[in-house]
Amino acid sequence: MNNKNSSRRSGKKPFSILNFLIVFLSIVLAFSIIISIHILRDVESVSYDQEQYLYYRLSDGEYASLAERWYENGLGNENNPQVKNVLDYYAVGRYFEKAFLANAWEKAGNTAKAQKLRAQMEEFEPQMGQFAAEKQKIEMIFEQ
C-alpha cells in the first residue's frame, strides 16, 4: 500500500510541473501576441495602402476624408517618416476643412471668424506641394 501512495505522489509532481509550464507558456504567448499587434498597428498606421487610399480620395474630390485621416493618423505623428510621405495629402484636407468652416461662418454673418480661418488656409497652401492645384478646385466648391 505504501508503494501505491508513493507512486501517486511522484505522479503528481510531473503533472504540477507540466501545469506550471503550460500556464507560463500561455502567458508568454499572450504577451507576445499583444506586443505583435501593437507593433503591427504602429507600423501600418500609414502604409502604402494608406497612401493609395489618400490618393483615391483626392482624385475623387473627397477632401473631407483627407482631413479626417489627418486626425486619425497624422496629428502628433508629423515626424514619423511614413506620415511625412503623405503630409501634402493632409494639407489639402486641412485646407478644405478651413475653407468649409470659413464658408459656414461667412454665411452665418461672422466675418471675423471667417477671416481668421482664411488666414489659416493660407498656411496650408505651401504644404500642399504637388497638389497645389487642388486649391482652385476647393474654392470652386464653395463658390457655388
PDB file of N, CA and C in Angstrom, residues 4 6 8 13 25 27 38 44 51 53 61 66 68 70 72 76 78 86 106 109 112 114-115 118-119 123 126 136 144:
ATOM      1  N   LYS A   4       1.834   2.214  -3.461  1.00  0.00           N
ATOM      2  CA  LYS A   4       0.812   2.905  -4.239  1.00  0.00           C
ATOM      3  C   LYS A   4       0.804   4.403  -3.933  1.00  0.00           C
ATOM      4  N   SER A   6       3.260   6.263  -2.763  1.00  0.00           N
ATOM      5  CA  SER A   6       4.470   6.927  -3.234  1.00  0.00           C
ATOM      6  C   SER A   6       4.429   7.111  -4.749  1.00  0.00           C
ATOM      7  N   ARG A   8       1.694   7.575  -6.504  1.00  0.00           N
ATOM      8  CA  ARG A   8       0.732   8.644  -6.771  1.00  0.00           C
ATOM      9  C   ARG A   8       1.367  10.010  -6.521  1.00  0.00           C
ATOM     10  N   LYS A  13       3.878  15.278  -9.046  1.00  0.00           N
ATOM     11  CA  LYS A  13       4.915  16.283  -9.268  1.00  0.00           C
ATOM     12  C   LYS A  13       5.097  16.602 -10.752  1.00  0.00           C
ATOM     13  N   LEU A  25       3.832  29.218 -20.445  1.00  0.00           N
ATOM     14  CA  LEU A  25       3.934  29.388 -21.895  1.00  0.00           C
ATOM     15  C   LEU A  25       2.698  30.092 -22.467  1.00  0.00           C
ATOM     16  N   ILE A  27       0.958  32.405 -20.918  1.00  0.00           N
ATOM     17  CA  ILE A  27       1.136  33.824 -20.581  1.00  0.00           C
ATOM     18  C   ILE A  27       2.139  34.467 -21.527  1.00  0.00           C
ATOM     19  N   HIS A  38       0.415  45.399 -31.301  1.00  0.00           N
ATOM     20  CA  HIS A  38       0.769  46.798 -31.077  1.00  0.00           C
ATOM     21  C   HIS A  38       1.797  47.268 -32.103  1.00  0.00           C
ATOM     22  N   GLU A  44       1.764  49.913 -39.516  1.00  0.00           N
ATOM     23  CA  GLU A  44       0.815  50.024 -40.608  1.00  0.00           C
ATOM     24  C   GLU A  44      -0.116  51.217 -40.470  1.00  0.00           C
ATOM     25  N   GLU A  51      -1.391  55.492 -48.398  1.00  0.00           N
ATOM     26  CA  GLU A  51      -1.100  56.491 -49.421  1.00  0.00           C
ATOM     27  C   GLU A  51      -2.020  56.305 -50.631  1.00  0.00           C
ATOM     28  N   TYR A  53      -5.016  55.020 -50.522  1.00  0.00           N
ATOM     29  CA  TYR A  53      -6.328  55.476 -50.063  1.00  0.00           C
ATOM     30  C   TYR A  53      -6.424  56.997 -50.191  1.00  0.00           C
ATOM     31  N   GLY A  61     -12.088  63.859 -55.194  1.00  0.00           N
ATOM     32  CA  GLY A  61     -12.526  65.126 -54.625  1.00  0.00           C
ATOM     33  C   GLY A  61     -13.137  64.992 -53.249  1.00  0.00           C
ATOM     34  N   LEU A  66      -9.774  63.354 -46.312  1.00  0.00           N
ATOM     35  CA  LEU A  66      -8.346  63.619 -46.101  1.00  0.00           C
ATOM     36  C   LEU A  66      -8.133  64.295 -44.746  1.00  0.00           C
ATOM     37  N   GLU A  68     -10.154  64.032 -42.226  1.00  0.00           N
ATOM     38  CA  GLU A  68     -10.481  63.018 -41.222  1.00  0.00           C
ATOM     39  C   GLU A  68      -9.273  62.118 -40.958  1.00  0.00           C
ATOM     40  N   TRP A  70      -6.240  62.915 -41.299  1.00  0.00           N
ATOM     41  CA  TRP A  70      -5.238  63.698 -40.573  1.00  0.00           C
ATOM     42  C   TRP A  70      -5.436  63.522 -39.070  1.00  0.00           C
ATOM     43  N   GLU A  72      -6.930  61.090 -37.595  1.00  0.00           N
ATOM     44  CA  GLU A  72      -6.746  59.692 -37.200  1.00  0.00           C
ATOM     45  C   GLU A  72      -5.277  59.287 -37.172  1.00  0.00           C
ATOM     46  N   GLY A  76       0.051  64.682 -34.491  1.00  0.00           N
ATOM     47  CA  GLY A  76       1.004  64.239 -33.481  1.00  0.00           C
ATOM     48  C   GLY A  76       2.071  63.296 -34.011  1.00  0.00           C
ATOM     49  N   GLU A  78       3.781  63.901 -36.994  1.00  0.00           N
ATOM     50  CA  GLU A  78       4.378  64.610 -38.118  1.00  0.00           C
ATOM     51  C   GLU A  78       5.819  64.194 -38.380  1.00  0.00           C
ATOM     52  N   VAL A  86       3.020  61.578 -46.651  1.00  0.00           N
ATOM     53  CA  VAL A  86       1.643  61.907 -47.039  1.00  0.00           C
ATOM     54  C   VAL A  86       1.170  63.243 -46.457  1.00  0.00           C
ATOM     55  N   GLU A 106     -18.992  82.674 -42.812  1.00  0.00           N
ATOM     56  CA  GLU A 106     -19.391  83.792 -43.670  1.00  0.00           C
ATOM     57  C   GLU A 106     -20.902  83.801 -43.874  1.00  0.00           C
ATOM     58  N   GLY A 109     -22.716  85.093 -41.041  1.00  0.00           N
ATOM     59  CA  GLY A 109     -22.544  86.513 -40.785  1.00  0.00           C
ATOM     60  C   GLY A 109     -21.380  86.865 -39.880  1.00  0.00           C
ATOM     61  N   ALA A 112     -15.463  87.937 -38.998  1.00  0.00           N
ATOM     62  CA  ALA A 112     -14.198  87.932 -38.250  1.00  0.00           C
ATOM     63  C   ALA A 112     -13.641  86.509 -38.153  1.00  0.00           C
ATOM     64  N   ALA A 114     -14.460  84.051 -40.105  1.00  0.00           N
ATOM     65  CA  ALA A 114     -14.183  83.608 -41.474  1.00  0.00           C
ATOM     66  C   ALA A 114     -12.817  84.109 -41.932  1.00  0.00           C
ATOM     67  N   GLN A 115     -12.492  85.358 -41.620  1.00  0.00           N
ATOM     68  CA  GLN A 115     -11.183  85.907 -42.000  1.00  0.00           C
ATOM     69  C   GLN A 115     -10.048  85.172 -41.291  1.00  0.00           C
ATOM     70  N   ARG A 118      -9.571  81.949 -43.051  1.00  0.00           N
ATOM     71  CA  ARG A 118      -8.933  82.147 -44.358  1.00  0.00           C
ATOM     72  C   ARG A 118      -7.430  82.368 -44.190  1.00  0.00           C
ATOM     73  N   ALA A 119      -7.038  83.023 -43.124  1.00  0.00           N
ATOM     74  CA  ALA A 119      -5.603  83.188 -42.850  1.00  0.00           C
ATOM     75  C   ALA A 119      -4.959  81.833 -42.561  1.00  0.00           C
ATOM     76  N   GLU A 123      -1.827  79.199 -44.621  1.00  0.00           N
ATOM     77  CA  GLU A 123      -0.705  78.465 -44.033  1.00  0.00           C
ATOM     78  C   GLU A 123      -0.557  77.077 -44.654  1.00  0.00           C
ATOM     79  N   PRO A 126       1.454  76.303 -48.924  1.00  0.00           N
ATOM     80  CA  PRO A 126       2.788  75.795 -49.276  1.00  0.00           C
ATOM     81  C   PRO A 126       2.980  74.315 -48.926  1.00  0.00           C
ATOM     82  N   GLN A 136      -7.714  75.533 -56.220  1.00  0.00           N
ATOM     83  CA  GLN A 136      -8.746  76.111 -57.079  1.00  0.00           C
ATOM     84  C   GLN A 136     -10.006  75.240 -57.086  1.00  0.00           C
ATOM     85  N   GLN A 144     -20.169  77.932 -55.395  1.00  0.00           N
ATOM     86  CA  GLN A 144     -21.491  77.548 -55.906  1.00  0.00           C
ATOM     87  C   GLN A 144     -22.593  77.919 -54.961  1.00  0.00           C
TER      88      GLN A 144
END
